[in-house]
């Protein structure tokens, strides 16, 4: 007499089956997406947002989306080899060509030509976006990429250097309550802003970079907060909460060159573009130099690096200072363009945003930082003009937060990963090394 | 009937184990290291002579790696002093120096578990060691100054040389983590040599290697010592290796030096035998 | 000295703040013990507790004013509700933002970033769904002076906080010291690999650790909300200060978190007397930076795995 199979076991098998769990996760993800893009609730009707998103016809679309996603993932796993073969075939040509230096040079030149020509054809809204939302943030991402990507240091207060650049602009043009020894047009104050930011990097870094990675993150976070509070409170120095107005635009009257920047965004864009191109060259050479390799060594194994003659603290501070420099320039540029600075803009949230840009693009990858920042900054603006699915500007951090979690789980190396970083992460997942300067105690052990 | 002369009594613990080959390059003087309530090293003294291969042996937990960590500035002993005398006669105190400065002074080390830069190639690993002696800074790097490019070429050449020296030429472009175990050991030595040391500290270089890898390592260590003139200080458990390589041996147990001298002398020292095998029990038959 | 005038009043209010910090700090220190990670998203656990207690109390009694025994029930319900809300969010957090990364043996930077992402997601969703204005939790008592000590008046609110906090802190201390779960937590904190070889279910212990931290953090959210109301951004600053407290006492050390919390609250209040209210946060963050630079192992020392 055979025993009847227990009904519980079938259910249990379903629950523990990996496919079913993935399906469940996908559908839940779809529902979360529905809530994210759904209507708002309010304090008097706290469930209205949820009911509006979920008890509504549109939720079916999201459930379907979840199921389709599940289907795609399952198919990809089942037919992994065929999928790999197909993608190899499709990417064969680019993969063969790209490593070639000449091919890359041509590609970069084409991109540069596009970057020079295209913006002139845009309307003024998009030109403004190009500078204020995209260009500045690309520069910030490139700088933070040096700190987080090259040296592996988590700085959560990066916006502080931007603030220093901006307030430098205010200071040297005499817009602050405290006056400089002589007034300068902000254009000539650019190097001063950069130096100020770098000095701040050294001053902040020297005492704190001895700390372990997670502690460093918190300290930089606290420091970012402090900077904002100080800027708000020190009425007599920074103009207080209402900020500083009346910062003049750039202008050059030197050696026969006469140019005044006005409120038109395009000239700022070209100035920014020029600086970005210079920085890209410089940082690319830096990455492949003795300094860049020292950073890699520190990231891989700080103890071994130190024992091999690398002054770990010096290189960490150097990364901080170099990373700060682009931020200082960006701050100076923005302050001069919009003619004012206010502390309320210098939030920790912005520091986190820049971090998201770097991570999304690919930590340690220069093209990644540029593309990641450009894409993530462009997208919300695009959706504002062409609304999709109920996206709201004020909800942007919901999406960014979710993006961070998803990226860390599925693609921690970013969209355009640096080869080395990808290798490090792959090794870490197999138990070799830790892929970053955060792990392990700094004890010598064996 | 001639007899091989019996070795004389080994010097008392605390006396230097040095023979008379060259001057003292590292002098450890009554070093005591404590962690909270635990004394890891207790009044340890030893000296290493230039060009010598000195082995430090002892049971597990005897304090050997702690000694290395003191020698390289990772730990700071509470008492005692450590002095390094380089070829030019300059004397440097090691206690209180940070590890990278100890390395710059002329002491390099390898670790008990190879600490390589795993995601980098063998070549890059060695190059990083070599570059630590160079001077290119961020500005030079970003501007690709002529001096920078010169240094780069020089470090490339030297790294290739060193890989050749340790026998890893054909593995130069392999990722470090993919190297077989014995090769990882050799790579770590190559990287250490890249920093142009006068003394090389090897922490259990043969641990976990098979007999043929062990023999190759022994040959390499001898080569490093004789061809490059680098003094070697070696922690090892494998007695065969120790006896074959060492000019002098220092024995540690419970953080103290219990014997030092020539390999033959130390082998017969009753204190050493007791430390390794335990004292013979008088009530046991055959004791 | 600038604070001697009002000294005992400042100490009393400092203790009240300090108890809240201690409750939140326990969450940080417990998770740090078992994962060696700072749970950056713990701020939202605190916030969720506040909201949960608000909704539960709102559903239970609406706007009617409780008296007498009703007040006690109100407080109990609020605390439990807050604890449940915090526990739920902490549980989900571990499952969604941490566990998948643990499975993949992700580098630690990935955990930190994922937590940051989760934190941003949670509080912004809360803002979207529950409105961006502060919600007031009706007070179940009139906040008058209850007694005096050394010339400082102690208000009802302070007594409520102190009593609730002490009960919860003692409970946690006993749970970690005496129960099987507590032993599991300590084992995992000391050596996860060996613990699992000894039969400890690591996943379950970690989940439960998050939950305990969530209960306390969530309850703190309710207590905080009683006075200040709940709003979606309420988590950031108190949590950062609680983290400071945890580090001050020695991260990974539960008693340290309690002492650190109280100490930070007192020092912060004394410090504000010397400057101005607007510098309050700077004082706290300044302490954070100072502790990390001067004595990163904290007062009681880093005690991974030791209960005290």
Coordinates of N, CA, C and O in Angstrom, one line a residue, chain B residues 7-11 16-19 21 54 243 246-251 259-269:
Chain B
X7 N 80.4 19.4 17.5 CA 80.2 20.9 17.5 C 80.3 21.4 19.0 O 80.0 20.7 19.9
X8 N 80.8 22.6 19.1 CA 80.9 23.1 20.5 C 79.5 23.5 21.0 O 78.5 23.4 20.3
X9 N 79.5 23.8 22.3 CA 78.1 24.2 22.8 C 77.6 25.5 22.1 O 78.4 26.3 21.8
X10 N 76.4 25.5 21.9 CA 75.8 26.7 21.2 C 75.9 27.9 22.2 O 75.8 27.7 23.4
X11 N 76.0 29.0 21.6 CA 76.0 30.2 22.5 C 74.8 30.3 23.3 O 73.7 29.8 23.0
X16 N 74.5 36.8 20.2 CA 74.2 36.9 18.8 C 74.6 35.6 18.1 O 75.6 35.0 18.5
X17 N 73.8 35.2 17.2 CA 74.1 34.0 16.5 C 75.0 34.1 15.3 O 75.3 33.2 14.6
X18 N 75.6 35.3 15.2 CA 76.4 35.6 14.1 C 77.7 34.9 14.0 O 78.3 34.6 15.1
X19 N 78.1 34.6 12.9 CA 79.5 34.1 12.7 C 80.4 35.3 12.5 O 80.1 36.3 13.0
X21 N 81.0 36.5 9.3 CA 81.0 37.0 7.9 C 80.4 38.4 7.8 O 79.2 38.5 7.9
X54 N 69.9 33.8 7.8 CA 69.6 33.5 9.2 C 68.2 32.9 9.2 O 67.3 33.5 8.7
X243 N 68.0 23.5 7.4 CA 69.4 22.9 7.5 C 70.2 23.2 6.2 O 71.4 23.4 6.3
X246 N 70.4 27.6 5.9 CA 70.8 28.5 6.9 C 72.3 28.5 7.2 O 72.9 27.4 7.4
X247 N 72.8 29.7 7.4 CA 74.2 29.8 7.9 C 74.1 29.8 9.4 O 75.0 29.2 10.1
X248 N 73.1 30.5 9.9 CA 72.9 30.5 11.4 C 71.4 30.3 11.7 O 70.6 30.6 10.9
X249 N 71.2 29.8 12.9 CA 69.7 29.6 13.3 C 69.5 30.3 14.6 O 70.3 30.2 15.5
X250 N 68.3 30.9 14.8 CA 67.8 31.3 16.1 C 66.6 30.6 16.4 O 65.7 30.5 15.5
X251 N 66.5 30.1 17.6 CA 65.3 29.3 18.0 C 64.5 30.1 19.0 O 65.0 30.6 20.0
X259 N 67.9 29.4 21.8 CA 69.1 28.8 21.3 C 69.5 29.6 20.1 O 68.6 30.1 19.4
X260 N 70.8 29.7 19.8 CA 71.2 30.3 18.5 C 72.6 29.8 18.2 O 73.4 29.5 19.1
X261 N 72.8 29.7 16.9 CA 74.2 29.2 16.5 C 74.1 28.5 15.2 O 73.2 28.7 14.4
X262 N 75.1 27.7 14.9 CA 75.1 27.0 13.6 C 74.1 25.9 13.6 O 73.6 25.5 14.7
X263 N 73.6 25.6 12.4 CA 72.6 24.5 12.3 C 72.9 23.3 13.1 O 72.1 22.7 13.9
X264 N 74.1 22.8 13.0 CA 74.5 21.6 13.7 C 74.4 21.7 15.2 O 73.9 20.9 15.9
X265 N 74.9 22.9 15.7 CA 74.9 23.1 17.1 C 73.4 23.1 17.6 O 73.1 22.5 18.6
X266 N 72.6 23.9 16.9 CA 71.3 24.1 17.4 C 70.5 22.7 17.4 O 69.7 22.5 18.3
X267 N 70.8 21.9 16.4 CA 70.1 20.7 16.3 C 70.3 19.8 17.5 O 69.4 19.1 17.9
X268 N 71.4 19.9 18.1 CA 71.7 19.1 19.2 C 71.4 19.7 20.6 O 71.5 19.1 21.6
X269 N 71.1 21.0 20.6 CA 70.8 21.7 21.8 C 69.6 21.1 22.6 O 68.5 21.0 22.0

